[in-house]
Coordinates of C-alpha atoms and ligand atoms in Angstrom, one line a residue:
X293 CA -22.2 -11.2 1.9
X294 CA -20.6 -9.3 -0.9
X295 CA -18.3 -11.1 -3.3
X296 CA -16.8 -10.6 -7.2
X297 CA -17.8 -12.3 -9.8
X298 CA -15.4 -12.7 -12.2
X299 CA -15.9 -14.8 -15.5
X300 CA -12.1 -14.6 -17.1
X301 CA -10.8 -16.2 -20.4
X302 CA -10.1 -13.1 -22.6
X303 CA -7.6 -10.8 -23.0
X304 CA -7.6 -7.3 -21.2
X305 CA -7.6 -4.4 -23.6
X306 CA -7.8 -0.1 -23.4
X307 CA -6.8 2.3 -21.2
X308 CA -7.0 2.2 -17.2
X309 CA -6.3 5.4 -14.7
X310 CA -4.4 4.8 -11.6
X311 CA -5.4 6.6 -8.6
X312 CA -3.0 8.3 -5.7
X313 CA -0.9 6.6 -3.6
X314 CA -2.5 4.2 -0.7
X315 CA 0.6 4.1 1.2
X316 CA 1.5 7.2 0.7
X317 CA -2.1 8.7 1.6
X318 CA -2.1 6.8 5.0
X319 CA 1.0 8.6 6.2
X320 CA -0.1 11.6 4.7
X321 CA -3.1 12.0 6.1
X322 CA -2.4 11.7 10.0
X323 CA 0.8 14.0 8.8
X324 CA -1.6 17.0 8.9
X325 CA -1.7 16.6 12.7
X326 CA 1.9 17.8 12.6
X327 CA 0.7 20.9 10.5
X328 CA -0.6 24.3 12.0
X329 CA -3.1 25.4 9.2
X330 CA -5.4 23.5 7.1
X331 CA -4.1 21.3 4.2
X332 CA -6.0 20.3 1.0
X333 CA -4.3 17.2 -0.5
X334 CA -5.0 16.1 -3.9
X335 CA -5.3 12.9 -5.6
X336 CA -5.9 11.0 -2.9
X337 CA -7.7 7.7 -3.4
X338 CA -11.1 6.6 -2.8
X339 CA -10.9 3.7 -0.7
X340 CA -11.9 2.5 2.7
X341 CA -8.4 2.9 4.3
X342 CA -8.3 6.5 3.9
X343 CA -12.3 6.5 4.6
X344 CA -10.8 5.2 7.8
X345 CA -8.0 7.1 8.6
X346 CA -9.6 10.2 7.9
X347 CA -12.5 9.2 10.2
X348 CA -10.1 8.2 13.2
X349 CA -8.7 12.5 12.7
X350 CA -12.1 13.4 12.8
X351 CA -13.0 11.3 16.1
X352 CA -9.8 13.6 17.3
X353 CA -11.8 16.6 16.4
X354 CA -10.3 17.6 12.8
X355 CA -12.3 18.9 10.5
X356 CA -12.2 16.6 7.4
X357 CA -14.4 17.2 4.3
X358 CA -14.1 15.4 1.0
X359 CA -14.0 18.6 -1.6
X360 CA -14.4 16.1 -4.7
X361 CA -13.5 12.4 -5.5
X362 CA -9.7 12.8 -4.8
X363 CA -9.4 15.9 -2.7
X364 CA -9.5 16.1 1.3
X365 CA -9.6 19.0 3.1
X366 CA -8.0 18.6 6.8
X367 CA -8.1 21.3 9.4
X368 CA -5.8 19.6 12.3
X369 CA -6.5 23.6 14.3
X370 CA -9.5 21.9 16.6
X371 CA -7.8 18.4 17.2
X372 CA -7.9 18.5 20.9
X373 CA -6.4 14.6 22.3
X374 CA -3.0 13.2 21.6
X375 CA -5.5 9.7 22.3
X376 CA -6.8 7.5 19.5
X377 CA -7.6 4.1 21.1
X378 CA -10.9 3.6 19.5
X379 CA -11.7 0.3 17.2
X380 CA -11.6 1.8 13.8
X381 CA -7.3 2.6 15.1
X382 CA -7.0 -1.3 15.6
X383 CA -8.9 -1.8 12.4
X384 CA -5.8 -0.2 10.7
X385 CA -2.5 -1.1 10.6
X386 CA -1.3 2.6 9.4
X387 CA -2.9 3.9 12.0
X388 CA 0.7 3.6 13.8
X389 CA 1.5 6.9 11.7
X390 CA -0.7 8.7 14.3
X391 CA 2.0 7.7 16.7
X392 CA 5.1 9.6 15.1
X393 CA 2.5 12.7 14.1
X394 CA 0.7 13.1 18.2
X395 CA 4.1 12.7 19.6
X396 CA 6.0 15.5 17.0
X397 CA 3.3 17.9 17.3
X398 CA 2.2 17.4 21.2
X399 CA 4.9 15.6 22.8
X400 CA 2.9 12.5 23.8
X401 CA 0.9 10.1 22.2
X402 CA -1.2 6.7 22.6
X403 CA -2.6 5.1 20.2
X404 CA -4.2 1.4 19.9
X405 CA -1.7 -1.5 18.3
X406 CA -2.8 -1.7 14.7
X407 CA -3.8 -4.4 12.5
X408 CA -4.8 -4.6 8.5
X409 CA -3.5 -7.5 6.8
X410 CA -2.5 -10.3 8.1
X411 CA 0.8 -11.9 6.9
X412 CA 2.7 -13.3 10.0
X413 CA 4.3 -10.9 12.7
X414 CA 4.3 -7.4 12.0
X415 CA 6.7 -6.0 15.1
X416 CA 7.1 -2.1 14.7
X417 CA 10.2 -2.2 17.5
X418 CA 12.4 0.2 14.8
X419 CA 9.5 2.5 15.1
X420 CA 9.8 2.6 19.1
X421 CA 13.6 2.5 19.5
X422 CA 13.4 5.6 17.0
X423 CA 10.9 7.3 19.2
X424 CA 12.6 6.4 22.2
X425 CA 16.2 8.1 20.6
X426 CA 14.4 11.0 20.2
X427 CA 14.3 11.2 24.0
X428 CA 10.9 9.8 24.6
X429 CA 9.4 6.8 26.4
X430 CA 7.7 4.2 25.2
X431 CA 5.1 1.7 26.6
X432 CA 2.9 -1.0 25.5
X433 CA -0.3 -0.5 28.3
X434 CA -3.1 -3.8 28.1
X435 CA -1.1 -5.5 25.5
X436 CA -2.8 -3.4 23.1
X437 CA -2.2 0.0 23.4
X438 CA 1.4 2.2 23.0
X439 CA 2.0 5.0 24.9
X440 CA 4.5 7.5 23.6
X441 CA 5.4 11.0 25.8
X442 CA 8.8 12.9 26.4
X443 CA 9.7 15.3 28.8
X444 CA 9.6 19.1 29.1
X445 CA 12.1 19.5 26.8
X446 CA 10.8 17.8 24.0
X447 CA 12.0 15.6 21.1
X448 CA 15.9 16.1 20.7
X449 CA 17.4 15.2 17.1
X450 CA 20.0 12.4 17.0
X451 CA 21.3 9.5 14.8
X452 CA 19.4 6.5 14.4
X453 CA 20.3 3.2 12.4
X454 CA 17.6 0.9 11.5
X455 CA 18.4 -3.0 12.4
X456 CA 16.0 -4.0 9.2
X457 CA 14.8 -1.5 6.5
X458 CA 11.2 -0.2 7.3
X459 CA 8.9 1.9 5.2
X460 CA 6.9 2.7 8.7
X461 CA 9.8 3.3 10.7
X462 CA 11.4 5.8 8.3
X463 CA 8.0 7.5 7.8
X464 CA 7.5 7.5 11.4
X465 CA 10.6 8.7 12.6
X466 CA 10.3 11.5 9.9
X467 CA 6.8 12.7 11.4
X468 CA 7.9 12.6 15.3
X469 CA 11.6 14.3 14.4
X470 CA 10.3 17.0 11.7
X471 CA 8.8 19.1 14.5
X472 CA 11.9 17.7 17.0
X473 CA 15.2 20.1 18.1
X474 CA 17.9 19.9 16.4
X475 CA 19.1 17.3 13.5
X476 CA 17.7 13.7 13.2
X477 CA 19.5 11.6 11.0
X478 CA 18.2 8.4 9.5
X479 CA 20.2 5.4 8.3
X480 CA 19.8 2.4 6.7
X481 CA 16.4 4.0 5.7
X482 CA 14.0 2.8 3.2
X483 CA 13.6 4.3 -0.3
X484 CA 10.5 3.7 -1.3
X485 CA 8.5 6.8 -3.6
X486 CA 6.2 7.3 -0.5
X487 CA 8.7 7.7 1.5
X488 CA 10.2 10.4 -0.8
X489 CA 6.6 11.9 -1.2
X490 CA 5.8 12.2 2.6
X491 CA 9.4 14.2 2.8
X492 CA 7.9 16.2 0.3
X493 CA 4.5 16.8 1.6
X494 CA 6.1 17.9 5.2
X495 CA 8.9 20.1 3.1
X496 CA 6.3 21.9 1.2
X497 CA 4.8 22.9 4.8
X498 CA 8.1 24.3 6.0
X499 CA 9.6 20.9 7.4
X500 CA 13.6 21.0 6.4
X501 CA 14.4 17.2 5.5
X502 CA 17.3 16.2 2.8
X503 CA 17.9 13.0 1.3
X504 CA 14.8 11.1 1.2
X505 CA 15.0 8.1 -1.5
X506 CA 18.4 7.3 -0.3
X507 CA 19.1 5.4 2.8
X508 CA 20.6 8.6 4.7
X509 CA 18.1 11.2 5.4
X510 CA 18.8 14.0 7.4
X511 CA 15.7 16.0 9.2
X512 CA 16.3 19.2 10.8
X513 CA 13.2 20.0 13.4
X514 CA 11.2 23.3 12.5
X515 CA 8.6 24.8 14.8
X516 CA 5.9 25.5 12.5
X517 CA 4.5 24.1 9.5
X518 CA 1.7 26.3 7.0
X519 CA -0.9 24.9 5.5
X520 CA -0.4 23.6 2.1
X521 CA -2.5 22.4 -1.0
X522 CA -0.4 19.1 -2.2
X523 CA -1.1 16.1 -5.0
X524 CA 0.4 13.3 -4.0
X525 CA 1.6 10.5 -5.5
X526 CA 0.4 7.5 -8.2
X527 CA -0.3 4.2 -6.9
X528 CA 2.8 2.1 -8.2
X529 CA 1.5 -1.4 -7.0
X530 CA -2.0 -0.3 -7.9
X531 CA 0.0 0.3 -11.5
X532 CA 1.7 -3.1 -11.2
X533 CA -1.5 -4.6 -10.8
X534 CA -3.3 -3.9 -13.9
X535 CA 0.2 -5.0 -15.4
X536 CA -0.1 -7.9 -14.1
X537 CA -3.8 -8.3 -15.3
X538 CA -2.8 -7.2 -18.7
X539 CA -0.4 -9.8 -19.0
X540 CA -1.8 -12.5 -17.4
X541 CA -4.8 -12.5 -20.0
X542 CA -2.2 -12.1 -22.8
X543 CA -3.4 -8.0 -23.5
X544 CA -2.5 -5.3 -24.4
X545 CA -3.1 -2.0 -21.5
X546 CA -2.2 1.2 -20.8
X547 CA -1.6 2.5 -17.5
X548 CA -2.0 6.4 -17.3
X549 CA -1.5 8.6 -14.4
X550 CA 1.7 6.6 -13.5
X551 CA 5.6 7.5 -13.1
X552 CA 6.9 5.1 -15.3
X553 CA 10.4 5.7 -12.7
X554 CA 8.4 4.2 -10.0
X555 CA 7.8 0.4 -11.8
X556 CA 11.0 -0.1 -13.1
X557 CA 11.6 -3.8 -11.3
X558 CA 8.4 -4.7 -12.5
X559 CA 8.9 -3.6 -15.7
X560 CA 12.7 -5.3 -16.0
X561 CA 10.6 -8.5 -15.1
X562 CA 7.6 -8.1 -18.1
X563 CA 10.5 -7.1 -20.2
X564 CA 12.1 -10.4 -19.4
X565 CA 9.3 -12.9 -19.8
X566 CA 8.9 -11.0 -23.6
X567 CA 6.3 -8.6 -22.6
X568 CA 6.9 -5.1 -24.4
X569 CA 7.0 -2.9 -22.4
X570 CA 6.7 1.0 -23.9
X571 CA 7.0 4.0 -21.4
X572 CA 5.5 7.8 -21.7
X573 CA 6.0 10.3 -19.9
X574 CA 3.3 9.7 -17.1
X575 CA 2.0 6.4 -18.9
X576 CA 3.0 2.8 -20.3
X577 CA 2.0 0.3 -22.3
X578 CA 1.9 -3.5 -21.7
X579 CA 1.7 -5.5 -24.4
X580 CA 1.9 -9.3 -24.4
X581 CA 0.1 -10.1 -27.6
X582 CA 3.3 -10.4 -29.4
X583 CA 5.1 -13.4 -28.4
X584 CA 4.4 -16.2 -26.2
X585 CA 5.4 -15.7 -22.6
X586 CA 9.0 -16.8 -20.6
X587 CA 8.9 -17.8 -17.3
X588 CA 11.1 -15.7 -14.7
X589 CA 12.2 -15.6 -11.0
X590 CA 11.5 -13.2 -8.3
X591 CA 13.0 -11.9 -5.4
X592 CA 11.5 -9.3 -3.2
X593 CA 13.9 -6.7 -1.7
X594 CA 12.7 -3.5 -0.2
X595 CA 12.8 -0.3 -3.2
X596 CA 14.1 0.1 -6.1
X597 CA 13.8 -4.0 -5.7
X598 CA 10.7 -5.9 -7.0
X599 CA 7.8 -5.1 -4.5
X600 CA 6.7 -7.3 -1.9
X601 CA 3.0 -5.8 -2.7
X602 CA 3.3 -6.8 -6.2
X603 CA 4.4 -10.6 -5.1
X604 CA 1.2 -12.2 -5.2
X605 CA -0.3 -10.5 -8.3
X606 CA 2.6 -11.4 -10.2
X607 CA 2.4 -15.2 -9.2
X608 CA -0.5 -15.0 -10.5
X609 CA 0.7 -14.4 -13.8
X610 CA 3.6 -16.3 -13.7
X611 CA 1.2 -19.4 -13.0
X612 CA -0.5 -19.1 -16.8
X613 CA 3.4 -19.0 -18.1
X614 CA 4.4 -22.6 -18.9
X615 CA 7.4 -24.1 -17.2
X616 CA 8.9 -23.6 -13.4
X617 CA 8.8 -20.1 -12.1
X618 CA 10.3 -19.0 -8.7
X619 CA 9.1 -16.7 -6.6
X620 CA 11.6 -15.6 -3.2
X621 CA 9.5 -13.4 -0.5
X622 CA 12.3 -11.9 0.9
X623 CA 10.4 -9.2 3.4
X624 CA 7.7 -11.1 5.1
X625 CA 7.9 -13.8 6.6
X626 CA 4.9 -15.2 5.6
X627 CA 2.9 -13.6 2.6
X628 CA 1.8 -16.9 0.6
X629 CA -1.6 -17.8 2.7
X630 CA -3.3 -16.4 -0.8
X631 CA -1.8 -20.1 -2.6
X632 CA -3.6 -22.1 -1.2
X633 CA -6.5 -20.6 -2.8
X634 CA -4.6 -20.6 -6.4
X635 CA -3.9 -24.1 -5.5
X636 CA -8.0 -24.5 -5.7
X637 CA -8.1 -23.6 -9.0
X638 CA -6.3 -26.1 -10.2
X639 CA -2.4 -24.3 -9.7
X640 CA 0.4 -26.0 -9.8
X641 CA 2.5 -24.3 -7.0
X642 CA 4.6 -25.3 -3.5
X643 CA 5.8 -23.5 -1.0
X644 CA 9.4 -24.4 0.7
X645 CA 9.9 -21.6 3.3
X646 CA 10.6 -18.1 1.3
X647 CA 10.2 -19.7 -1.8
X648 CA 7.1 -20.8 -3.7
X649 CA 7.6 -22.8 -6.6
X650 CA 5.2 -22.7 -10.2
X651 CA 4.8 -25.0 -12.5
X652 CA 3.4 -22.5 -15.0
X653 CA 0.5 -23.6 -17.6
X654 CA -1.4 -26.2 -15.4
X655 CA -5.2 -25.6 -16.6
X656 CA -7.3 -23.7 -14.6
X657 CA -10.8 -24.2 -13.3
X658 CA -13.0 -21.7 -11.2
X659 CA -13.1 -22.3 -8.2
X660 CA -14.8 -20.4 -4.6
X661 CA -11.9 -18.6 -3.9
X662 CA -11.3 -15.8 -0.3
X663 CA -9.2 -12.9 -0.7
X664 CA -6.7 -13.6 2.8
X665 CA -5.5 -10.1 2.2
X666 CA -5.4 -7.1 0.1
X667 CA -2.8 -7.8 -3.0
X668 CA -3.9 -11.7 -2.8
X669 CA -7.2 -10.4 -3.5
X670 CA -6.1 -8.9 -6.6
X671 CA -4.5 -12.0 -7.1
X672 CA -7.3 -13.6 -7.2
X673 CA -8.9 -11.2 -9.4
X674 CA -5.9 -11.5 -12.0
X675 CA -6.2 -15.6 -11.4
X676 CA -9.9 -15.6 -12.0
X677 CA -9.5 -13.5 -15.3
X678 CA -7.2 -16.4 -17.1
X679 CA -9.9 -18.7 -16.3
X680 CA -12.1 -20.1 -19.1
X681 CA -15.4 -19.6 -16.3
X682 CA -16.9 -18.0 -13.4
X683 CA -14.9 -17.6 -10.0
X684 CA -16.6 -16.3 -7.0
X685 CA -14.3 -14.4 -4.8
X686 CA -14.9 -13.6 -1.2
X687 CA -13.5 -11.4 1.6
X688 CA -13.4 -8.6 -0.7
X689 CA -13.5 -6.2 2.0
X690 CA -9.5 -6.7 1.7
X691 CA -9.6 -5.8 -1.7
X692 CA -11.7 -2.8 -1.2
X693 CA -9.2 -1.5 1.4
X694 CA -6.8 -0.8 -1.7
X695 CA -8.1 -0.3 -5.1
X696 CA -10.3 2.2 -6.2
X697 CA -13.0 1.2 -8.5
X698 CA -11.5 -2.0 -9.3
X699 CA -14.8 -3.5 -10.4
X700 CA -15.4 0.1 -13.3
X701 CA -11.3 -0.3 -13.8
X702 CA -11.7 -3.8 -14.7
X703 CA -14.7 -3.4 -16.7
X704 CA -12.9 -0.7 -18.9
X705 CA -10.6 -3.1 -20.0
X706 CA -12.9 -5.5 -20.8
X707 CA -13.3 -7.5 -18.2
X708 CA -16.4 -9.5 -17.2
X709 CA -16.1 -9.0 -13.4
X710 CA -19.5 -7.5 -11.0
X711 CA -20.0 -7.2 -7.4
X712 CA -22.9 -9.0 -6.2
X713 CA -24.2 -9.4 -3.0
X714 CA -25.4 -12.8 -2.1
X715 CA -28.5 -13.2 0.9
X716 CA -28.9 -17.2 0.9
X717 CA -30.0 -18.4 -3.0
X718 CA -30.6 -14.7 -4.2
X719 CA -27.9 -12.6 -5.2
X720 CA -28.2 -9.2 -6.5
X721 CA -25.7 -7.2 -8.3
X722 CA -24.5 -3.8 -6.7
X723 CA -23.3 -0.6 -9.0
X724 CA -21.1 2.1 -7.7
Ligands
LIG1065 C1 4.5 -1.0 4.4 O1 4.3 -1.8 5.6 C2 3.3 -1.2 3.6 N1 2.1 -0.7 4.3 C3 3.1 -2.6 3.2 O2 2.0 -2.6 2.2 C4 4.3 -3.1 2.5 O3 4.2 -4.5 2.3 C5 5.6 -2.9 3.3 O4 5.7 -1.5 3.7 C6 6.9 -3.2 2.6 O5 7.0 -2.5 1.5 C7 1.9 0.6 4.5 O6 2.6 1.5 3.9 C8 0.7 1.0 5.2 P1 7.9 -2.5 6.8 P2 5.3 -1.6 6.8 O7 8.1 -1.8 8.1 O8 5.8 -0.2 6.8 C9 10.1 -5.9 9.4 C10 0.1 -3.4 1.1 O9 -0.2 -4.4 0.6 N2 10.0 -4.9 10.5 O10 8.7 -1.9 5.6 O11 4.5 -2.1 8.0 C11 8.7 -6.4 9.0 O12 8.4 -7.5 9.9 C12 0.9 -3.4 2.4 O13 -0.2 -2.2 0.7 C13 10.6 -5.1 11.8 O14 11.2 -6.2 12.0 O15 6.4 -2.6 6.4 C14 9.0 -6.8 7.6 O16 9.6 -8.1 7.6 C15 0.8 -4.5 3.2 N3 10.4 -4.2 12.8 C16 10.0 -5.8 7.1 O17 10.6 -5.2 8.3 C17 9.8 -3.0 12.6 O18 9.7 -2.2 13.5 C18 9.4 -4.6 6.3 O19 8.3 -4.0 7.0 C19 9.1 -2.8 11.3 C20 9.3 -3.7 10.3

């Protein structure tokens, strides 16, 4: 079993690079199906979820290569099913971008239901009653598996208004109706900078769509789309969560590769508990050796709010900041199964529905602690760093899913933090 072993109680200090965009790779990425040449896309991240997705194209017969560290080549020209049932798709929960891309490019699609991280019920309705006002039909074959397909006369532009705002919809909708006739308009569309980044990746190859980053956008179907070489985006919650780190061991970091734009709720909030806070052009600074901490609230709301996937990093912090901290998780229903392991290391902190409550400054003790997800796996990372002794942190599969190098990243800084591999009483540590 592999695990992190994290022995915390000093501050983070130096420089850390922040790699591309998860979220935006994983739509990306099954976006070169849409495409009629082969794309190179730069700055993409090393982690297993696009080791995944990019292995799921290649099952469909793409040709994928990894060119360097950040750089995949994708030729879509030899794809030959609009089917991707196969276990790594259900080991995935972006894998429903393969969805919106089979059914723009070929008209029909099915694909296994996806999973990923577990935080109560993940419906993806607003991505079928978009598909299905396009003109096509949609059905759920097993229990497991969603098949899309429209008739003869393909996808047909139209309006559609989202009942809750949805980072998957949107993206998804965009893929199917890029390719679609006519004009597809969004609304009530989410705003987050992968959402304007995908918009960009699919304009670059000839796709017409206006307005992404607002809650309107307008896509007007094209019937071809070049190849492309394209960079895309830095990883804001990867960003937050060195931030986090930073101040949560009472540091001082710089975050490079970053658009400062991108964190600016999560910034207002450092700024706020007396962290300064000093932006660059493509960098910032956090600094919270200069005055002692103030607690703060939260409330997650969907871009430019605070990020959901920043929620569990920052109570992390906000649990070595004295006095009563509130946190409201205002997009899923149920992203605080990662407290209960805080709660083992000796945190003070309920939970009352949406809200979780933090008396900050308890003392903490190390404790075995699981990642339940991704971010509350770097929550636990963050957690075991303000501990004066050594955490063992399991599941960190979860955490691997995410974050590039976390284990070299945090070592930069300073951090005391390995991965080891444990086989009954011996452990051995493993280097990239
Ligand atoms: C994306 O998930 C991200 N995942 C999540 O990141 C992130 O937490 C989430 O957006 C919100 O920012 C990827 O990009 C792969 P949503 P997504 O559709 O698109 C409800 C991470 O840690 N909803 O915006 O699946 C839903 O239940 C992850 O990197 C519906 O009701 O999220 C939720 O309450 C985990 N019906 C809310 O909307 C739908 O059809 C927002 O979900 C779709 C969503």
């Amino acid at each position: 079993m592999e695990k992190f072993v994290v022995t915390g109680g000093k501050p983070l200090f130096g420089e850390v690079t922040i790699s591309g965009a998860k979220n935006a790779a994983v739509a990306i990425i099954p976006a070169v199906i849409l495409c009629d040449e082969p794309c190179q896309i730069e700055n993409i991240p090393n982690i297993s979820d696009v080791t995944l997705i990019s292995r799921i194209l290649q099952q469909m017969g793409a040709n994928v290569r990894r060119i360097n560290n950040s750089t995949l080549y994708i030729d879509p020209t030899h794809i030959s099913t609009s089917v991707a049932v196969t276990d790594l798709v259900r080991g995935m929960r972006a894998s429903y971008y393969l969805l919106g891309a089979l059914l723009g490019k070929y008209g029909n699609a099915k694909v296994a239901l996806p999973g990923g991280c577990n935080f109560g019920v993940r419906p993806i309705d607003q991505h079928l009653k978009g598909f299905e006002a396009l003109g096509a039909e949609t059905r759920l074959v097993d229990g497991a598996i969603i098949e899309a397909s429209c008739d003869e006369e393909g996808l047909v532009g139209t309006h559609i208004y989202l009942d809750v705002v949805s980072v998957g919809a949107t993206m998804n909708i965009m893929l199917a109706a890029s390719r679609a006739k006519g004009l597809t308009v969004i609304e009530n569309a989410a705003k987050e900078p992968h959402i304007v980044d995908l918009a960009n990746f699919l304009n670059s190859m000839g796709a017409d769509i206006r307005g992404a980053g607002t809650d309107v956008i307008k896509i007007r179907g094209v019937s071809y789309l070049h190849g492309i070489t394209y960079s895309i985006i830095p990883d804001q919650i990867e960003a937050g969560t060195y931030m986090c780190a930073a101040a949560a061991t009472r540091g001082r970091v710089t975050i490079k590769n970053i658009t400062p734009k991108h964190l600016e709720s999560i910034s207002a909030k450092f700024r706020e508990m007396g962290v300064k806070i000093t932006e660059y052009d493509e960098a910032l600074t956090v600094d919270a050796t200069v005055k002692p901490l103030k607690r703060c609230n939260i409330k997650t709301m969907p871009h430019p709010g605070f990020p959901t996937d920043c929620q569990p990093q920052f109570t992390a912090l906000l649990m070595s900041v004295p006095g009563t901290s509130i946190v409201n998780e205002n997009v899923w229903d149920n992203r605080y199964q990662y407290i209960s392991e805080l709660i083992r290391m000796g945190a003070h902190i309920s939970v009352e529905g949406r809200l979780a409550i933090i008396e900050g400054g308890a003392p903490l003790t190390a404790a075995p602690v699981k990642a339940t997800d991704l971010r509350a796996g770097a929550a636990m990372i963050i957690a075991a760093l303000e501990v004066n002794g050594t955490t063992e942190i399991s599941s960190i599969q979860f955490i691997e899913r995410g974050y590039e190098d976390v284990v070299e990243k945090f070592r930069g800084l300073g951090a005391d933090i390995k991965k080891v591999y444990f086989t009954g009483d011996n452990e051995e540590e493993l280097r990239a």
